[in-house]
mmCIF file of C-alpha atoms in Angstrom:
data_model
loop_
_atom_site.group_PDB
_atom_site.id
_atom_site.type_symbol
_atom_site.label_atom_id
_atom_site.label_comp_id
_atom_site.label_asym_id
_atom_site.label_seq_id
_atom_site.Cartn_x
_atom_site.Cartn_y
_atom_site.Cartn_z
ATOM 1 C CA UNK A 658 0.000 0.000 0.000
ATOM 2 C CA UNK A 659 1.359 3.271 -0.931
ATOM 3 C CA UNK A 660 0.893 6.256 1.303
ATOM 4 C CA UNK A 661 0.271 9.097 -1.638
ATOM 5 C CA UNK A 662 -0.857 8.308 -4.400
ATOM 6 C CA UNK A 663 -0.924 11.811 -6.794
ATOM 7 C CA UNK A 664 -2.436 12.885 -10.074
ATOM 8 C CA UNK A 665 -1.228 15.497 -12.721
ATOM 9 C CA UNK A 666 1.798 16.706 -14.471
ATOM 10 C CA UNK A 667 5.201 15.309 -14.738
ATOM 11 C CA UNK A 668 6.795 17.940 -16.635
ATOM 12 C CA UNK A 669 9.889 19.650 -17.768
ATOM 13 C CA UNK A 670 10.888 23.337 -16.349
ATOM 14 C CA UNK A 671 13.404 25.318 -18.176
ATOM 15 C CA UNK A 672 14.913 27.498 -15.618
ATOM 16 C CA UNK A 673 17.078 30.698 -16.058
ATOM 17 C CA UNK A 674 20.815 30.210 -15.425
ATOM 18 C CA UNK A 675 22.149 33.127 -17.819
ATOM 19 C CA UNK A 676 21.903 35.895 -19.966
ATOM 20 C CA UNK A 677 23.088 37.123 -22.449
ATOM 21 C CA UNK A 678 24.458 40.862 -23.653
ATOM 22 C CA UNK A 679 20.728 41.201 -25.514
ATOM 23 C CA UNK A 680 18.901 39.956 -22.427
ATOM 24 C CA UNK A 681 18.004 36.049 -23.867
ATOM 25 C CA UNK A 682 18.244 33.417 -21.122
ATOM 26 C CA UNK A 683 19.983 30.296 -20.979
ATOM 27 C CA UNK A 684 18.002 28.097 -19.625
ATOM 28 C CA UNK A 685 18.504 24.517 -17.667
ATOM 29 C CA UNK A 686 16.506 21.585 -18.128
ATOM 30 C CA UNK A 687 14.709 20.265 -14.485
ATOM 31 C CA UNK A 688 12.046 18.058 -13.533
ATOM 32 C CA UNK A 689 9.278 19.605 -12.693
ATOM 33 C CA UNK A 690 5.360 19.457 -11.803
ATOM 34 C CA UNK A 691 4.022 20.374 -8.283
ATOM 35 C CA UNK A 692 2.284 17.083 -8.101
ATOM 36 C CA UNK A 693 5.663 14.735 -9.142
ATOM 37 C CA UNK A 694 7.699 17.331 -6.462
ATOM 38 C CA UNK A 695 5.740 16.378 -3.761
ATOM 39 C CA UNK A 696 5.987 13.512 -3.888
ATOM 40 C CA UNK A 697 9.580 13.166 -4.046
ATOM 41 C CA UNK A 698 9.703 15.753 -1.236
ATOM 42 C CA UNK A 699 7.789 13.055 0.488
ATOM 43 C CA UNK A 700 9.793 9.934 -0.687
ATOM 44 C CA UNK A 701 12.985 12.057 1.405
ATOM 45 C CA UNK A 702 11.205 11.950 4.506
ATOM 46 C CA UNK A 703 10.274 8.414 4.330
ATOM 47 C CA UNK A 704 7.079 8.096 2.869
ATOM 48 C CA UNK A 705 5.848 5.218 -0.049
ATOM 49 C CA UNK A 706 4.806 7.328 -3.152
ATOM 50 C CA UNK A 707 3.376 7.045 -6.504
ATOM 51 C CA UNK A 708 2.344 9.704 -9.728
ATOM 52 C CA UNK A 709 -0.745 8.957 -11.976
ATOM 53 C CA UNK A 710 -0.103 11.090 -15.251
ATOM 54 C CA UNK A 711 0.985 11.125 -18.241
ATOM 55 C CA UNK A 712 4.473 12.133 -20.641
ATOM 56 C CA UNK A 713 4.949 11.723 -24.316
ATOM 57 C CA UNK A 714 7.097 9.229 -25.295
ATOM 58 C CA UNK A 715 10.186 11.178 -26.173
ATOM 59 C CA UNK A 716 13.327 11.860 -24.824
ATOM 60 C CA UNK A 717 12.232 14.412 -22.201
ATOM 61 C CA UNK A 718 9.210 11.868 -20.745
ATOM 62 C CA UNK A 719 12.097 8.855 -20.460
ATOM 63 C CA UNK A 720 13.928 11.335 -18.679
ATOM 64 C CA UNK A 721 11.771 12.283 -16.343
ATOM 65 C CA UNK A 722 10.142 8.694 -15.285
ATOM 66 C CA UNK A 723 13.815 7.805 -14.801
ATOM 67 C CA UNK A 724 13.818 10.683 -12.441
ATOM 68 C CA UNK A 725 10.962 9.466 -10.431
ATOM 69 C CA UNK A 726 12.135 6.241 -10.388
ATOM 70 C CA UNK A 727 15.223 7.419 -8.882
ATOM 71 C CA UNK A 728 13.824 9.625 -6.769
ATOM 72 C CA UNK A 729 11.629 6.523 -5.349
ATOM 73 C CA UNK A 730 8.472 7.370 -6.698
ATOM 74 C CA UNK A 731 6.043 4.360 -8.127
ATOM 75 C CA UNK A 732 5.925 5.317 -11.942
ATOM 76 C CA UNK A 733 3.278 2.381 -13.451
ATOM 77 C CA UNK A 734 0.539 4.669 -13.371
ATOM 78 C CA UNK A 735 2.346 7.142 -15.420
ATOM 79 C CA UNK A 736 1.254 6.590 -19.291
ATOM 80 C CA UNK A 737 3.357 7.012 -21.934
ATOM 81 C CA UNK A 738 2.035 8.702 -25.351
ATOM 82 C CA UNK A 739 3.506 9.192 -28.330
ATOM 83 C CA UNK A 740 0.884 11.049 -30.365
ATOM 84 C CA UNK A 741 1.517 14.379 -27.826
ATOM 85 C CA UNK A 742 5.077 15.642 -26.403
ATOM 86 C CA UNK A 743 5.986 15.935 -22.835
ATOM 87 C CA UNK A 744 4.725 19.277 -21.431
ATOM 88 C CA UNK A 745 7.522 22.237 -20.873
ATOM 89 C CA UNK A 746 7.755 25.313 -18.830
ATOM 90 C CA UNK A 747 9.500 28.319 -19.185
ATOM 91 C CA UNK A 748 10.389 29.884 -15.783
ATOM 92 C CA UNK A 749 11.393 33.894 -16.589
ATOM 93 C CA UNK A 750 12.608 35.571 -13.255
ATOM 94 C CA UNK A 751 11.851 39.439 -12.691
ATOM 95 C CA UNK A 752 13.909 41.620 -11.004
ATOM 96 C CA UNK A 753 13.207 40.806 -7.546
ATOM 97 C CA UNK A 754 13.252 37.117 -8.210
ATOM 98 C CA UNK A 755 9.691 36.446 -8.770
ATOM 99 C CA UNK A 756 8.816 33.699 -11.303
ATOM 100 C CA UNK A 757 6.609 33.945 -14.378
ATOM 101 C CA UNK A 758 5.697 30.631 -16.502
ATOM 102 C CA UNK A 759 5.079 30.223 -20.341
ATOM 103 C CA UNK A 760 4.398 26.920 -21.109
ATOM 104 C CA UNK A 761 4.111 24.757 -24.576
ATOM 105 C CA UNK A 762 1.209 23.059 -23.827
ATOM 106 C CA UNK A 763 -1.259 22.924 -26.569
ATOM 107 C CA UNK A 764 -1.985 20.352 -25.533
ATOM 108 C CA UNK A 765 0.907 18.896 -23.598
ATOM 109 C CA UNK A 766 1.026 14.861 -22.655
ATOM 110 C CA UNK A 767 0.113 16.075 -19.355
ATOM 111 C CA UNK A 768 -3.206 16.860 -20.418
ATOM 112 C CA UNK A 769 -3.969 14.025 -22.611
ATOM 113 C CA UNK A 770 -4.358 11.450 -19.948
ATOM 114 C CA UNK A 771 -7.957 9.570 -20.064
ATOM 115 C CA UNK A 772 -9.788 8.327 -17.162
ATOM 116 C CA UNK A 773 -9.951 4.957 -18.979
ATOM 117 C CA UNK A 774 -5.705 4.888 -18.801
ATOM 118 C CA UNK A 775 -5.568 5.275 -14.780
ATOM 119 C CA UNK A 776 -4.565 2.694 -12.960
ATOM 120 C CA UNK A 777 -7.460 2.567 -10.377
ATOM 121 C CA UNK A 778 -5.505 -0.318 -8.555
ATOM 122 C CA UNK A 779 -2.963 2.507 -7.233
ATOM 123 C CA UNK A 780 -5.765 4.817 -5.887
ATOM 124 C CA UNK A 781 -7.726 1.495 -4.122
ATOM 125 C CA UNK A 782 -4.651 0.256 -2.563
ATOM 126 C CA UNK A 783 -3.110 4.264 -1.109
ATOM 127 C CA UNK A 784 -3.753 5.866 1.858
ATOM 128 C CA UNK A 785 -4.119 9.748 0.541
ATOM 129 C CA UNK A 786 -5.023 10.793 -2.902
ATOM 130 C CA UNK A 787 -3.113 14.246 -4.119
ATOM 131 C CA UNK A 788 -4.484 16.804 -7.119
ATOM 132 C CA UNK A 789 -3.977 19.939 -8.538
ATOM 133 C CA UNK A 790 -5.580 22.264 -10.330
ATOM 134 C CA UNK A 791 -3.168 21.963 -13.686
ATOM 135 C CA UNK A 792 -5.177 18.775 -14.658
ATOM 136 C CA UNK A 793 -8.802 20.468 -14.552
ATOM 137 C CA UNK A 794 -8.027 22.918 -17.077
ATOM 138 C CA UNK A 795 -8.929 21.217 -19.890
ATOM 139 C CA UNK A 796 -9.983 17.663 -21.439
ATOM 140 C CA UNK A 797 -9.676 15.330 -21.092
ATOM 141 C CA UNK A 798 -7.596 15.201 -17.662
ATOM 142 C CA UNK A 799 -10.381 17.540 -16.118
ATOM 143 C CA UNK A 800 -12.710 14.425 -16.544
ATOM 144 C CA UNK A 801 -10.213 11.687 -15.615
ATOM 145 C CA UNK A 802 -9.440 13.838 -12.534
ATOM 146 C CA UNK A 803 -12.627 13.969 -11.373
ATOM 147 C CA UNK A 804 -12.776 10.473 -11.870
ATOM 148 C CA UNK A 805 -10.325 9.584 -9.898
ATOM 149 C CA UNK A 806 -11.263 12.327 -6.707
ATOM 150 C CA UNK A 807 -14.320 10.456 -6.342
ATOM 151 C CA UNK A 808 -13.352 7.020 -6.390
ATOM 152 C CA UNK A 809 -10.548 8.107 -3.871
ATOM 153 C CA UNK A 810 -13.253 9.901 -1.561
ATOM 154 C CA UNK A 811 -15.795 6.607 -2.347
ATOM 155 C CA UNK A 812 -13.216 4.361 -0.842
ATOM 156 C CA UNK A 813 -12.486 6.620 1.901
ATOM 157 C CA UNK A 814 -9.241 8.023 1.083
ATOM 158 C CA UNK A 815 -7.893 10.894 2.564
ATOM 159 C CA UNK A 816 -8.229 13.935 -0.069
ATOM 160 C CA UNK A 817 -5.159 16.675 -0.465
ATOM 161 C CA UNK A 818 -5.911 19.382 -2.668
ATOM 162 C CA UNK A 819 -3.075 22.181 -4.220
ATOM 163 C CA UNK A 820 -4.374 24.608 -5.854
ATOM 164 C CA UNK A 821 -1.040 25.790 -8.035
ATOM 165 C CA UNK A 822 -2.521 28.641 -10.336
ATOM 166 C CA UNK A 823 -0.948 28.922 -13.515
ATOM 167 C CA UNK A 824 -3.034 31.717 -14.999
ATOM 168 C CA UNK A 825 -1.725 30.953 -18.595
ATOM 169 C CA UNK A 826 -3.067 27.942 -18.793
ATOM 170 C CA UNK A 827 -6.602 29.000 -18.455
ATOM 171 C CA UNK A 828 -8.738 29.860 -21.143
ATOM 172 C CA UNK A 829 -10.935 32.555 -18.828
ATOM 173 C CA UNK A 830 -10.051 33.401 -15.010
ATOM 174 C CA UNK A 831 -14.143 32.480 -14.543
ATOM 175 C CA UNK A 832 -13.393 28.961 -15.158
ATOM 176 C CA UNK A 833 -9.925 28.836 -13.377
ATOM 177 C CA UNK A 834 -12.097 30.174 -10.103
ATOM 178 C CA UNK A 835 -15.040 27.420 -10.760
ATOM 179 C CA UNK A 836 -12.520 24.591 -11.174
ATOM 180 C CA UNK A 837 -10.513 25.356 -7.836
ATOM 181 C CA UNK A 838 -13.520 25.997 -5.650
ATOM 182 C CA UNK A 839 -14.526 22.344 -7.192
ATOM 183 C CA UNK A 840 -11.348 21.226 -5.889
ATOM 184 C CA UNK A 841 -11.531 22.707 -2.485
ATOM 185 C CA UNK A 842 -14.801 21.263 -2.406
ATOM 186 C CA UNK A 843 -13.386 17.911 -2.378
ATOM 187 C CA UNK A 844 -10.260 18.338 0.056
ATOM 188 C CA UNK A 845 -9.746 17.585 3.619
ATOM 189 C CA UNK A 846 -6.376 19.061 3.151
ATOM 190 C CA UNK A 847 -5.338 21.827 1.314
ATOM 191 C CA UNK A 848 -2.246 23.391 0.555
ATOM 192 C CA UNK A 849 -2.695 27.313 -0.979
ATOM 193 C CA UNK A 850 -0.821 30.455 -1.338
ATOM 194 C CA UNK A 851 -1.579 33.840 -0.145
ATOM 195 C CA UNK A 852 -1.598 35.124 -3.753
ATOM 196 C CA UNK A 853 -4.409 32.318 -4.818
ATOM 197 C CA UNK A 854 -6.399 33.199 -1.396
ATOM 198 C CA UNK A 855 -6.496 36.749 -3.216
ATOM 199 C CA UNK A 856 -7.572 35.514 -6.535
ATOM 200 C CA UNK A 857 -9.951 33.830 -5.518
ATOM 201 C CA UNK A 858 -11.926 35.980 -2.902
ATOM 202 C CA UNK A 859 -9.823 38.861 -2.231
ATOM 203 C CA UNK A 860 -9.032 38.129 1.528
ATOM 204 C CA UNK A 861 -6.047 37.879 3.661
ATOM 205 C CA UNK A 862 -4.573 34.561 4.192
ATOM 206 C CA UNK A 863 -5.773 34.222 7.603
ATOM 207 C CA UNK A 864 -9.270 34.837 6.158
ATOM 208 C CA UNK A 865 -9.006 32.607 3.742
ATOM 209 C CA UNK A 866 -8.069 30.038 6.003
ATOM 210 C CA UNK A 867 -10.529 30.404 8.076
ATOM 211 C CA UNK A 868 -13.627 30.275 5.218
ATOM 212 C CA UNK A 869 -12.166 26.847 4.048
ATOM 213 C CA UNK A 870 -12.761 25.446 7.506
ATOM 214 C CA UNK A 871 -16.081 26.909 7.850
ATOM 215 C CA UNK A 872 -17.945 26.816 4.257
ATOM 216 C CA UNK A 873 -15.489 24.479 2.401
ATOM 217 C CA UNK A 874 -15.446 21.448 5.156
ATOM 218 C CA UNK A 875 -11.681 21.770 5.235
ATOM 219 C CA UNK A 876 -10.132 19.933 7.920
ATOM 220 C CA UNK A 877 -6.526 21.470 7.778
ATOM 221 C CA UNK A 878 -5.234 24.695 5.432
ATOM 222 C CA UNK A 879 -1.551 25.364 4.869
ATOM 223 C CA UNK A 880 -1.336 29.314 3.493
ATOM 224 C CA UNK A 881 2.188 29.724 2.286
ATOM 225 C CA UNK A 882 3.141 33.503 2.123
ATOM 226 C CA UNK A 883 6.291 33.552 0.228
ATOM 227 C CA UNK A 884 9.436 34.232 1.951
ATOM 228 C CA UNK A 885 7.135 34.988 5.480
ATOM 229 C CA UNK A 886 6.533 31.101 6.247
ATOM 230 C CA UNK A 887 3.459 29.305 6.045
ATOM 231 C CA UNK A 888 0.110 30.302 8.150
ATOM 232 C CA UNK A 889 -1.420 27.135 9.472
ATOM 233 C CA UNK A 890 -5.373 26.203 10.421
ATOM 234 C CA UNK A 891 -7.477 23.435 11.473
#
């Protein structure tokens, strides 16, 4: 039995090492996805992990279920596609260090992944399910995600939601609200930034917190505020 089991993107970030006299970046090739980082955050402090999600079968998605492999992570519920490529971000960095994301995605393998290709065995045999918001933003992962969130809450699995806003990837802002108060909807825990409590309702953190334990059912709420910590309620 795993402990996590987690849903979403396995992707690739291109981060900014460089630049050069004309201001172009050089950029480094990293793993990346909130979901898959979690979990191997989790796999360092001891915990049994696997991702549900899906690359393209190129050079980039080989790479990166090697990764998770490495890393510890369970990778058999990770499909491999090679009609779509593996997703990639583009991490820009302003001039106090804050990161912006472009992403080719259109679609990305990330996605692409059906609710017939998850591996339902994972989520009846884990302990806690993981999601984020990246997968609801279009079909037909917002299906096979919502799939998955109930048979993980019909067989009594603990539900952890992450919110992650990537505005980008959004067709309208409307729809990026409706999908993530869906999602908090679902979670009994639920990990969200100062910046998304603000999106959403235009509250302070410790607001925010608060109104997911009272009208969202909540049961704990991790607000992280940047370089000022994390505010915590339950």
């Amino acid at each position: 039995m795993k402990d996590v089991v987690a849903f979403g993107e396995l992707l690739i970030d291109f981060i900014p090492v460089s630049s050069d006299i004309d201001g172009y970046p050089t950029l480094k090739a990293q793993p990346g996805g909130a979901p898959a980082n979690f979990l191997a955050a989790l796999e360092k402090y001891g915990a049994s992990t696997a991702l549900i999600g899906k690359v393209g079968d190129d050079a980039f998605g080989h790479l990166l279920i090697d990764t998770m492999k490495q890393s510890g992570v369970e990778t058999k519920g990770i499909v491999m596609d090679a009609k779509v490529f593996t997703t990639m971000a583009f991490v820009t960095l302003d001039t106090s260090g804050n990161r912006s994301f472009s992403f080719a995605r259109k679609p990305g393998a990330d996605q692409c992944i059906k609710e017939s290709e998850i591996d339902w065995k994972l989520l009846e045999e884990c302990r806690v399910f993981h999601f984020g918001s990246l997968s609801l933003t279009g079909e037909p992962s917002r299906s096979a995600t919502k799939a998955a969130v109930a048979f993980a809450k019909s067989n009594g699995k603990l539900i952890s939601f992450d919110p992650n806003l990537r505005k980008p990837l959004w067709e309208n802002l409307r729809d990026a609200k409706e999908q993530i108060e869906w999602g908090l909807k679902q979670a009994n825990i639920v990990k969200i930034s100062d910046e998304e409590v603000d999106f959403l309702w235009g509250i302070s953190p410790e607001q925010g917190a608060q109104k997911l334990l009272d009208e969202y059912g909540v049961g704990m709420v991790f607000v992280t505020l940047g370089a000022n910590g994390c505010y915590f309620a339950n």
